[in-house]
PDB file of C-alpha atoms in Angstrom:
ATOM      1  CA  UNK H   1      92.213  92.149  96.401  1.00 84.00           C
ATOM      2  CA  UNK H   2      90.748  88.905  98.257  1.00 88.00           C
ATOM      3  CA  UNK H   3      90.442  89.766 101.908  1.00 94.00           C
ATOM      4  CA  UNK H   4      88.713  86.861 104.878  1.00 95.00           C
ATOM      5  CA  UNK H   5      88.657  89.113 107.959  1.00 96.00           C
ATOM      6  CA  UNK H   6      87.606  87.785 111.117  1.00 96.00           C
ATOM      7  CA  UNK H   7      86.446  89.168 114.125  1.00 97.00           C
ATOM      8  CA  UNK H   8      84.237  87.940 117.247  1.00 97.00           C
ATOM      9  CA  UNK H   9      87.220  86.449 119.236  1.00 97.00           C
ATOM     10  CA  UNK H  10      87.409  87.106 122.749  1.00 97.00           C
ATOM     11  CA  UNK H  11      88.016  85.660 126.410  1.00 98.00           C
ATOM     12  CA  UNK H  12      85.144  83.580 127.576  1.00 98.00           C
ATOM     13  CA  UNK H  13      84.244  81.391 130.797  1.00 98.00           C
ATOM     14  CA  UNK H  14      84.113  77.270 130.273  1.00 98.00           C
ATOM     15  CA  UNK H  15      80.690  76.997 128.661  1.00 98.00           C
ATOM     16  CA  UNK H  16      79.969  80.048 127.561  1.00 98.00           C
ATOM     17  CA  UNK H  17      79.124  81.098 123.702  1.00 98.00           C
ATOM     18  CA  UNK H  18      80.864  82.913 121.128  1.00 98.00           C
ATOM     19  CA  UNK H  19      80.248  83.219 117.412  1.00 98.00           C
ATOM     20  CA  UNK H  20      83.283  84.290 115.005  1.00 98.00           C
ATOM     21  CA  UNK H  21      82.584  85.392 111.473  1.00 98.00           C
ATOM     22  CA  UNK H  22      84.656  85.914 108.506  1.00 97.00           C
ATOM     23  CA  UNK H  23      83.604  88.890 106.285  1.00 96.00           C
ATOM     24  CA  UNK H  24      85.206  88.258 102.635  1.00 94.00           C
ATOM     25  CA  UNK H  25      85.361  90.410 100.058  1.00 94.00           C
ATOM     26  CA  UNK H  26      87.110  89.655  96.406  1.00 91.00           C
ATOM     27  CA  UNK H  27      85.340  86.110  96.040  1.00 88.00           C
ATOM     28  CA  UNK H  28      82.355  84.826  96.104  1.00 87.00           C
ATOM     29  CA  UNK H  29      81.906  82.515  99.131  1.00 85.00           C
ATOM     30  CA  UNK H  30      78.756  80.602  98.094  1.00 85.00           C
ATOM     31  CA  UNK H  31      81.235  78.773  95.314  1.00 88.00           C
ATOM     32  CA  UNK H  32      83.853  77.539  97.627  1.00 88.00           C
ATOM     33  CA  UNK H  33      84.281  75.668 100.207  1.00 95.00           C
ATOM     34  CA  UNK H  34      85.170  77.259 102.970  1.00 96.00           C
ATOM     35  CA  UNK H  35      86.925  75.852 106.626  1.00 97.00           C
ATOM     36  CA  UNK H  36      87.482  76.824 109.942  1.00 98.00           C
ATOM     37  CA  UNK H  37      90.703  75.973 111.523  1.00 98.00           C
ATOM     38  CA  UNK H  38      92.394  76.966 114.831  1.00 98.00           C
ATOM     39  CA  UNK H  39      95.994  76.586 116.298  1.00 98.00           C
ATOM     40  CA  UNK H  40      96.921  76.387 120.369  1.00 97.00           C
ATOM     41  CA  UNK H  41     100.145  77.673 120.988  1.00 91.00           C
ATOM     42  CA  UNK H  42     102.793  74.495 120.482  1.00 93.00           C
ATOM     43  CA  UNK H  43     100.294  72.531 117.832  1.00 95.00           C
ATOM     44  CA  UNK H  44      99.142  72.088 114.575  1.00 96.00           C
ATOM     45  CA  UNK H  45      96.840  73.793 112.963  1.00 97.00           C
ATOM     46  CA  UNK H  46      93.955  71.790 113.069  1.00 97.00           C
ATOM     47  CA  UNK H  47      90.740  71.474 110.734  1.00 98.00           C
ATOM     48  CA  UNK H  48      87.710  72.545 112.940  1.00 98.00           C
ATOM     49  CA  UNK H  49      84.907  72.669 110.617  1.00 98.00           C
ATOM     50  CA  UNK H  50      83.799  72.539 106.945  1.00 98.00           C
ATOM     51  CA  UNK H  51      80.918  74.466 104.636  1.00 97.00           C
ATOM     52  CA  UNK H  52      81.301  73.128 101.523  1.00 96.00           C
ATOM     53  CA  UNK H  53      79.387  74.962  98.192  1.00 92.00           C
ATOM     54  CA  UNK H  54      76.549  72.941  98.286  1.00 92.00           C
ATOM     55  CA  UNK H  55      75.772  73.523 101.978  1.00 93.00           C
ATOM     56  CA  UNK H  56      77.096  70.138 103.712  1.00 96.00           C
ATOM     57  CA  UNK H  57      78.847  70.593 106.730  1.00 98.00           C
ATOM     58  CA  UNK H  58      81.817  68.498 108.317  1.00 98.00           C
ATOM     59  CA  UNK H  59      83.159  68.750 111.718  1.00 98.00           C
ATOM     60  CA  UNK H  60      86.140  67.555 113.687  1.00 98.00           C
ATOM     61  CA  UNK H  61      85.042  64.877 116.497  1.00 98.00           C
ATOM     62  CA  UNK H  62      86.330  67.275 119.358  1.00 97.00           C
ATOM     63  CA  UNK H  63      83.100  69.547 118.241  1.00 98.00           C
ATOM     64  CA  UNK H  64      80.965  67.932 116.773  1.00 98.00           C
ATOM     65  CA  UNK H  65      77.826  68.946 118.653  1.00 98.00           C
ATOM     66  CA  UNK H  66      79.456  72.062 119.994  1.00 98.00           C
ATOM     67  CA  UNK H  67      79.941  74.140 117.094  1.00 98.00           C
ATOM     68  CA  UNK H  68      78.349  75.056 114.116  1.00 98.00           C
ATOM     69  CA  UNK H  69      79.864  76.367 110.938  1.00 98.00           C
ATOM     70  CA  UNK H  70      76.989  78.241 108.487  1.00 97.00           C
ATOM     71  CA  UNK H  71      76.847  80.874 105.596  1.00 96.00           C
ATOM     72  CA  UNK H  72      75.337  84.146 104.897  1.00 95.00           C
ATOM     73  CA  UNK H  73      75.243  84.455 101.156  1.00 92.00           C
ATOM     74  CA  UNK H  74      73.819  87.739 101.064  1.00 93.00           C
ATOM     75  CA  UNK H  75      76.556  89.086 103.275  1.00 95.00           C
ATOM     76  CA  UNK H  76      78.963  86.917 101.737  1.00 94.00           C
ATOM     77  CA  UNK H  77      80.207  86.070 105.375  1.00 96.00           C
ATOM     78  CA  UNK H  78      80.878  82.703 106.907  1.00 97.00           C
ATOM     79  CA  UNK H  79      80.139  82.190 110.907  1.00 98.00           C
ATOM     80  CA  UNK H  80      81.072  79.617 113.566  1.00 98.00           C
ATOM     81  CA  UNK H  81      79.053  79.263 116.022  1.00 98.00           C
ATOM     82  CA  UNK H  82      81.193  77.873 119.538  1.00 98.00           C
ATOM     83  CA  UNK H  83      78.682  76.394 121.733  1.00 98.00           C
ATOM     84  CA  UNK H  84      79.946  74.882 125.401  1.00 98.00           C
ATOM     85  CA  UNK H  85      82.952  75.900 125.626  1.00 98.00           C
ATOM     86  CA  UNK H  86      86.219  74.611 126.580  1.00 98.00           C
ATOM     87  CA  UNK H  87      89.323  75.386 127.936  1.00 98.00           C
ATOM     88  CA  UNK H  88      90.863  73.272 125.370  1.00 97.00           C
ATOM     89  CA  UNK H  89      89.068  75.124 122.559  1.00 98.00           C
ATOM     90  CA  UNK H  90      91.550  78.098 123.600  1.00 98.00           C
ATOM     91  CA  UNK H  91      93.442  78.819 120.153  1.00 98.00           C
ATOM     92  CA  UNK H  92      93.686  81.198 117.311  1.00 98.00           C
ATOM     93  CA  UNK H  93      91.116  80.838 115.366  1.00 98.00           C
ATOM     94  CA  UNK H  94      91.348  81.471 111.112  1.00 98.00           C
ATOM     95  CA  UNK H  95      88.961  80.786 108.499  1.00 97.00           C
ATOM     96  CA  UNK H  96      90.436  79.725 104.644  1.00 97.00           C
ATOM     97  CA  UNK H  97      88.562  79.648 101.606  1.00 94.00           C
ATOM     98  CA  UNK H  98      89.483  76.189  99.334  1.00 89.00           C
ATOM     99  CA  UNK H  99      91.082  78.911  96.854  1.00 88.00           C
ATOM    100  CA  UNK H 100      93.764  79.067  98.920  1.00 91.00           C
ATOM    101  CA  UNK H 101      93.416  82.211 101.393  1.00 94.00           C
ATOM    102  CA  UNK H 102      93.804  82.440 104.978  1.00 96.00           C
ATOM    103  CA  UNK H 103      92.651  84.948 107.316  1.00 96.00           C
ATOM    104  CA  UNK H 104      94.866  86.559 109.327  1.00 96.00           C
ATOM    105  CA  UNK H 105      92.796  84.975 113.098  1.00 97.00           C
ATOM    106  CA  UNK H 106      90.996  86.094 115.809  1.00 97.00           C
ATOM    107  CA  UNK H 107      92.096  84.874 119.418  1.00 98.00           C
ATOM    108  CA  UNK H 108      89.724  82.678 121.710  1.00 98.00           C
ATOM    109  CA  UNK H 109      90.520  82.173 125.111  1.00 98.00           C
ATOM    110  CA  UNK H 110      88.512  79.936 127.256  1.00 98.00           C
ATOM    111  CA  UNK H 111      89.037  80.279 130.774  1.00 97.00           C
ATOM    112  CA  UNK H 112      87.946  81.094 134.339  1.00 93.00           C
TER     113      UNK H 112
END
């Protein structure tokens, strides 16, 4: 029974903080990859960030500086740190582990 459960989403002001994590049970994150990606309503899903096994990190150029994806082995838990915010980082939020699960997303609004 793989679960990736996030949580942390919420409405924020432009440049405020939030941190999302994704709890997973059923696999063991340390040996995947794992990726944040987010949707706005009427696009893509786009790639956000990446953690990959051995601890490099990847980002997408629209956060690069912003955000920060890291790992909790212990806890088996993956976080994204959302520094600065945006009102264009307002989407649905979902972490996926490179065996092929999804989370079911956790809403981020960024507004005034």
């Amino acid at each position: 029974q793989v679960q990736l459960v996030e949580s942390g989403g919420g409405l924020v002001q432009p440049g405020g903080s939030l941190r999302l994590s994704c709890a997973a049970s059923g696999i063991i994150l340390s040996r995947n990859a794992m990726s944040w990606y987010r949707q706005a309503p009427g696009n893509q899903r786009e790639l956000v960030a990446t953690i990959t096994s051995g601890g490099y990190t990847h980002y997408a150029d629209s956060v690069k500086g912003r955000f920060t994806i890291s790992r909790d082995n212990e806890k088996n838990t993956v976080y994204l740190q959302m520094n600065s915010l945006k009102p264009e980082d307002t989407a649905v939020y979902y972490c996926y582990s490179f065996e092929r699960y999804w989370g079911q997303g956790t809403q981020v609004t960024v507004s005034s």
